mmCIF file of C-alpha atoms in Angstrom:
data_model
loop_
_atom_site.group_PDB
_atom_site.id
_atom_site.type_symbol
_atom_site.label_atom_id
_atom_site.label_comp_id
_atom_site.label_asym_id
_atom_site.label_seq_id
_atom_site.Cartn_x
_atom_site.Cartn_y
_atom_site.Cartn_z
ATOM 1 C CA MET A 346 -10.900 5.058 5.265
ATOM 2 C CA LEU A 347 -9.233 3.510 8.062
ATOM 3 C CA GLY A 348 -7.101 6.600 8.656
ATOM 4 C CA TRP A 349 -9.068 6.985 12.357
ATOM 5 C CA LEU A 350 -7.184 3.986 13.485
ATOM 6 C CA ARG A 351 -3.716 5.586 12.511
ATOM 7 C CA PRO A 352 -3.844 7.725 15.724
ATOM 8 C CA PHE A 353 -4.745 3.897 18.172
ATOM 9 C CA MET A 354 -2.241 2.209 16.044
ATOM 10 C CA GLY A 355 0.240 4.361 16.273
ATOM 11 C CA ARG A 356 -0.409 3.829 20.506
ATOM 12 C CA LEU A 357 -0.902 0.177 19.740
ATOM 13 C CA TRP A 358 3.087 -0.214 18.538
ATOM 14 C CA ALA A 359 4.595 2.653 20.566
ATOM 15 C CA ALA A 360 6.166 -0.175 22.957
ATOM 16 C CA PRO A 361 7.554 -2.806 20.649
ATOM 17 C CA ALA A 362 8.637 0.134 18.572
ATOM 18 C CA LYS A 363 10.837 0.906 22.416
ATOM 19 C CA GLY A 364 12.363 -3.035 21.890
ATOM 20 C CA LEU A 365 13.768 -2.294 18.612
ATOM 21 C CA LEU A 366 15.417 1.052 19.264
ATOM 22 C CA ALA A 367 16.513 -0.226 22.963
ATOM 23 C CA LEU A 368 18.436 -3.136 20.827
ATOM 24 C CA GLY A 369 20.195 -0.551 18.461
ATOM 25 C CA ILE A 370 17.192 -1.843 15.320
ATOM 26 C CA HIS A 371 16.837 0.997 13.547
ATOM 27 C CA PRO A 372 13.919 2.276 11.738
ATOM 28 C CA ASN A 373 14.675 2.613 7.623
ATOM 29 C CA ALA A 374 16.352 -1.456 8.595
ATOM 30 C CA VAL A 375 12.108 -2.221 9.882
ATOM 31 C CA THR A 376 11.284 -0.844 6.593
ATOM 32 C CA ILE A 377 13.271 -3.144 4.468
ATOM 33 C CA ILE A 378 12.553 -6.749 6.722
ATOM 34 C CA GLY A 379 9.214 -5.925 6.292
ATOM 35 C CA THR A 380 9.210 -5.196 2.709
ATOM 36 C CA ILE A 381 10.896 -8.392 2.071
ATOM 37 C CA GLY A 382 8.648 -10.419 3.612
ATOM 38 C CA VAL A 383 5.802 -8.475 2.019
ATOM 39 C CA VAL A 384 7.828 -9.817 -1.332
ATOM 40 C CA PHE A 385 7.866 -13.587 0.491
ATOM 41 C CA GLY A 386 4.584 -14.295 1.143
ATOM 42 C CA ALA A 387 2.977 -13.119 -1.980
ATOM 43 C CA CYS A 388 5.556 -15.061 -4.075
ATOM 44 C CA PHE A 389 5.976 -17.798 -2.358
ATOM 45 C CA PHE A 390 2.508 -19.124 -1.098
ATOM 46 C CA PHE A 391 0.197 -17.682 -3.384
ATOM 47 C CA PRO A 392 1.063 -19.143 -6.490
ATOM 48 C CA LYS A 393 0.859 -22.425 -5.291
ATOM 49 C CA GLY A 394 -3.198 -21.525 -3.810
ATOM 50 C CA GLY A 395 -5.520 -23.756 -2.270
ATOM 51 C CA ILE A 396 -4.422 -22.857 1.492
ATOM 52 C CA ASN A 397 -1.677 -21.425 0.593
ATOM 53 C CA LEU A 398 -3.211 -18.642 -0.017
ATOM 54 C CA PHE A 399 -3.816 -17.707 3.361
ATOM 55 C CA TRP A 400 -0.667 -18.590 4.757
ATOM 56 C CA GLY A 401 0.022 -15.830 2.727
ATOM 57 C CA VAL A 402 -1.887 -12.872 3.883
ATOM 58 C CA MET A 403 -0.607 -14.433 6.780
ATOM 59 C CA VAL A 404 2.995 -13.892 6.255
ATOM 60 C CA ILE A 405 1.561 -10.144 4.373
ATOM 61 C CA THR A 406 -0.168 -9.609 7.391
ATOM 62 C CA PHE A 407 2.449 -9.994 9.382
ATOM 63 C CA PHE A 408 5.076 -7.822 8.168
ATOM 64 C CA VAL A 409 3.220 -5.363 6.282
ATOM 65 C CA VAL A 410 2.530 -3.738 10.017
ATOM 66 C CA THR A 411 5.659 -3.077 10.517
ATOM 67 C CA ASP A 412 4.736 -0.176 8.242
ATOM 68 C CA MET A 413 2.947 1.571 11.023
ATOM 69 C CA LEU A 414 5.521 0.021 13.477
ATOM 70 C CA ASP A 415 8.938 2.289 11.921
ATOM 71 C CA GLY A 416 7.660 5.334 11.834
ATOM 72 C CA THR A 417 6.635 5.230 15.046
ATOM 73 C CA MET A 418 9.844 3.874 15.452
ATOM 74 C CA ALA A 419 11.584 7.141 13.764
ATOM 75 C CA ARG A 420 8.866 9.540 15.954
ATOM 76 C CA LEU A 421 10.322 8.017 19.003
ATOM 77 C CA SER A 422 12.910 8.001 18.649
ATOM 78 C CA GLY A 423 13.521 10.948 16.499
ATOM 79 C CA LYS A 424 15.019 9.996 13.259
ATOM 80 C CA THR A 425 12.805 10.539 10.825
ATOM 81 C CA SER A 426 13.686 11.572 7.864
ATOM 82 C CA ARG A 427 13.607 12.466 4.040
ATOM 83 C CA LEU A 428 15.826 8.746 2.772
ATOM 84 C CA GLY A 429 13.469 7.363 5.929
ATOM 85 C CA ALA A 430 10.136 8.496 4.010
ATOM 86 C CA TYR A 431 10.905 7.941 0.570
ATOM 87 C CA LEU A 432 12.239 4.803 1.471
ATOM 88 C CA ASP A 433 8.598 3.619 3.074
ATOM 89 C CA SER A 434 7.497 4.982 0.283
ATOM 90 C CA THR A 435 8.446 3.397 -2.395
ATOM 91 C CA LEU A 436 8.897 0.023 -0.916
ATOM 92 C CA ASP A 437 5.255 0.598 -0.503
ATOM 93 C CA ARG A 438 5.353 0.271 -3.724
ATOM 94 C CA VAL A 439 7.265 -3.451 -4.213
ATOM 95 C CA ALA A 440 4.534 -4.821 -1.958
ATOM 96 C CA ASP A 441 1.757 -3.726 -3.736
ATOM 97 C CA ALA A 442 3.342 -4.579 -7.032
ATOM 98 C CA ALA A 443 4.223 -8.398 -4.844
ATOM 99 C CA ILE A 444 1.517 -8.972 -3.329
ATOM 100 C CA PHE A 445 -1.421 -8.023 -6.829
ATOM 101 C CA GLY A 446 1.056 -9.018 -9.180
ATOM 102 C CA ALA A 447 1.694 -12.900 -7.623
ATOM 103 C CA LEU A 448 -1.779 -13.106 -8.144
ATOM 104 C CA VAL A 449 -1.851 -12.058 -11.526
ATOM 105 C CA TRP A 450 1.232 -14.383 -11.900
ATOM 106 C CA THR A 451 -1.227 -17.446 -9.708
ATOM 107 C CA PHE A 452 -4.443 -16.506 -11.780
ATOM 108 C CA ARG A 453 -3.062 -16.002 -15.727
ATOM 109 C CA VAL A 454 -3.897 -19.734 -16.859
ATOM 110 C CA ASP A 455 -7.099 -20.815 -15.144
ATOM 111 C CA GLU A 456 -8.956 -17.762 -13.790
ATOM 112 C CA PRO A 457 -8.605 -14.953 -16.589
ATOM 113 C CA ALA A 458 -10.814 -12.686 -15.205
ATOM 114 C CA THR A 459 -9.738 -13.138 -11.093
ATOM 115 C CA ALA A 460 -5.954 -12.183 -12.630
ATOM 116 C CA LEU A 461 -7.287 -8.928 -14.797
ATOM 117 C CA ALA A 462 -9.072 -8.190 -11.868
ATOM 118 C CA ALA A 463 -5.667 -8.066 -10.166
ATOM 119 C CA LEU A 464 -3.485 -6.415 -12.183
ATOM 120 C CA LEU A 465 -6.101 -3.406 -12.690
ATOM 121 C CA CYS A 466 -5.351 -2.676 -8.601
ATOM 122 C CA LEU A 467 -1.892 -2.875 -9.432
ATOM 123 C CA THR A 468 -2.117 -0.410 -12.284
ATOM 124 C CA LEU A 469 -4.782 1.490 -11.430
ATOM 125 C CA GLY A 470 -3.523 1.539 -7.458
ATOM 126 C CA SER A 471 0.337 2.887 -8.253
ATOM 127 C CA PHE A 472 -1.431 5.755 -9.963
ATOM 128 C CA VAL A 473 -2.901 7.064 -5.981
ATOM 129 C CA PRO A 474 0.211 8.174 -4.590
ATOM 130 C CA TYR A 475 0.887 9.734 -7.842
ATOM 131 C CA ALA A 476 -1.566 12.204 -7.751
ATOM 132 C CA ARG A 477 -0.377 12.630 -4.271
ATOM 133 C CA ALA A 478 2.551 12.928 -4.895
ATOM 134 C CA LYS A 479 2.750 14.850 -8.027
ATOM 135 C CA ALA A 480 -0.498 17.639 -6.242
ATOM 136 C CA GLU A 481 2.340 17.802 -2.733
ATOM 137 C CA SER A 482 5.165 18.636 -5.730
ATOM 138 C CA LEU A 483 3.177 21.909 -6.750
ATOM 139 C CA GLY A 484 2.193 22.602 -3.196
ATOM 140 C CA ILE A 485 -1.424 21.024 -3.191
ATOM 141 C CA ASP A 486 -2.646 18.651 -0.483
ATOM 142 C CA ALA A 487 -4.371 15.981 -1.989
ATOM 143 C CA LYS A 488 -4.737 12.712 0.208
ATOM 144 C CA GLY A 489 -7.389 11.032 1.341
ATOM 145 C CA GLY A 490 -10.482 9.389 -1.305
ATOM 146 C CA ILE A 491 -12.576 6.772 -0.949
ATOM 147 C CA ALA A 492 -10.197 3.930 -0.522
ATOM 148 C CA GLU A 493 -6.146 4.749 0.140
ATOM 149 C CA ARG A 494 -3.160 2.521 0.071
ATOM 150 C CA GLY A 495 -4.191 0.963 3.611
ATOM 151 C CA ASP A 496 -8.255 0.482 2.946
ATOM 152 C CA ARG A 497 -6.885 -1.772 -0.657
ATOM 153 C CA LEU A 498 -4.533 -3.930 0.971
ATOM 154 C CA VAL A 499 -7.235 -4.866 3.861
ATOM 155 C CA ILE A 500 -10.144 -5.295 1.959
ATOM 156 C CA GLY A 501 -7.021 -7.608 -0.929
ATOM 157 C CA LEU A 502 -5.878 -9.632 1.447
ATOM 158 C CA THR A 503 -8.669 -10.057 3.691
ATOM 159 C CA ALA A 504 -11.122 -12.153 0.354
ATOM 160 C CA THR A 505 -7.520 -13.401 -0.750
ATOM 161 C CA GLY A 506 -7.190 -15.252 2.856
ATOM 162 C CA PHE A 507 -10.269 -16.324 2.811
ATOM 163 C CA VAL A 508 -10.618 -17.514 -0.918
ATOM 164 C CA GLY A 509 -7.477 -19.677 0.405
ATOM 165 C CA LEU A 510 -9.918 -20.917 3.195
ATOM 166 C CA GLY A 511 -12.360 -22.164 0.888
ATOM 167 C CA LEU A 512 -14.979 -19.140 -0.367
ATOM 168 C CA PRO A 513 -15.411 -19.137 -4.359
ATOM 169 C CA LEU A 514 -12.741 -17.563 -6.091
ATOM 170 C CA TRP A 515 -15.622 -15.928 -7.477
ATOM 171 C CA VAL A 516 -15.801 -13.464 -3.954
ATOM 172 C CA LEU A 517 -12.433 -12.735 -4.968
ATOM 173 C CA THR A 518 -13.258 -11.006 -8.722
ATOM 174 C CA VAL A 519 -15.783 -9.146 -7.446
ATOM 175 C CA VAL A 520 -13.881 -7.741 -4.404
ATOM 176 C CA LEU A 521 -10.544 -6.627 -6.851
ATOM 177 C CA TYR A 522 -13.056 -5.070 -9.929
ATOM 178 C CA LEU A 523 -14.260 -3.778 -6.320
ATOM 179 C CA LEU A 524 -11.083 -2.182 -5.707
ATOM 180 C CA ALA A 525 -9.972 -1.813 -8.945
ATOM 181 C CA ALA A 526 -12.966 0.595 -8.904
ATOM 182 C CA ALA A 527 -12.522 2.372 -5.826
ATOM 183 C CA ALA A 528 -8.302 3.582 -7.145
ATOM 184 C CA LEU A 529 -10.201 4.846 -10.002
ATOM 185 C CA ILE A 530 -12.470 6.684 -8.148
ATOM 186 C CA THR A 531 -9.424 7.612 -5.745
ATOM 187 C CA VAL A 532 -7.672 9.205 -8.294
ATOM 188 C CA VAL A 533 -10.560 10.582 -9.833
ATOM 189 C CA GLN A 534 -11.169 12.299 -6.253
ATOM 190 C CA ARG A 535 -7.909 14.188 -6.176
ATOM 191 C CA THR A 536 -7.663 14.961 -9.428
ATOM 192 C CA LEU A 537 -10.444 17.399 -8.481
ATOM 193 C CA LYS A 538 -9.495 18.943 -5.499
ATOM 194 C CA VAL A 539 -6.087 20.228 -7.754
ATOM 195 C CA MET A 540 -8.505 21.508 -9.676
ATOM 196 C CA LYS A 541 -9.933 22.429 -7.474
ATOM 197 C CA ASP A 542 -6.185 24.137 -6.153
ATOM 198 C CA ASN A 543 -6.102 25.717 -9.105
ATOM 199 C CA ALA A 544 -8.657 27.057 -9.709
ATOM 200 C CA LYS A 545 -7.901 29.658 -6.786
ATOM 201 C CA ASP A 546 -4.414 29.759 -7.596
ATOM 202 C CA ARG A 547 -2.352 28.789 -11.264
ATOM 203 C CA THR A 548 1.438 29.425 -9.847
ATOM 204 C CA ILE A 549 3.373 27.090 -10.134
ATOM 205 C CA PRO A 550 5.808 26.181 -7.318
ATOM 206 C CA ALA A 551 9.424 27.123 -7.993
ATOM 207 C CA LEU A 552 11.209 23.385 -9.627
ATOM 208 C CA PRO A 553 14.607 22.158 -9.017
ATOM 209 C CA SER A 554 17.349 23.287 -12.222
ATOM 210 C CA ALA A 555 18.778 20.928 -14.441
ATOM 211 C CA SER A 556 21.942 21.360 -11.890
ATOM 212 C CA GLU A 557 19.540 20.785 -8.565
ATOM 213 C CA GLY A 558 18.846 17.197 -10.513
ATOM 214 C CA GLY A 559 15.587 18.677 -12.500
ATOM 215 C CA THR A 560 13.059 16.922 -13.349
ATOM 216 C CA SER A 561 11.740 13.667 -15.674
#
């Protein structure tokens, strides 16, 4: 849904990306530092509740932008690699787990409905990238959908920040349930894409042999 912003954001981050590269900083280092910052912002601030929800969102937002910055750095420096792509995707899952897991922990006692909503966001949201990755391993392009990761993060963090500033908690609860539903719909959309492509061609691409690592 917010994918149309990527070209604009790429141009926006070109200058700071060039600056970091000039300092000799590797894109993978930015990816790792960004994830550490997100985990800190979520796990340190969110459990304190109140205004700390807002400050946690501010810290997380600052480090989330590195998700764009590291990619821009890699393209500008020609340092795109399979390791970089692997780290980017894997650490995105770590960041998501920290954000929604911290919300679960924050509201688990006094607001179980909010905690459940955050848990659903975490679990259903994890299926979205898996559905795409599995489809791509089968030679099918299944990206897109009603709510990709960026959409869910922007909306979820915005609601969390405003609740930290005094908005009623039910607003965050409703938003989280809607995001969980949107994640489920996205998985269904990607599944339908796989079903459509499978109807055209049922051939499964050759998988690595056991000697090459196998599958699990």
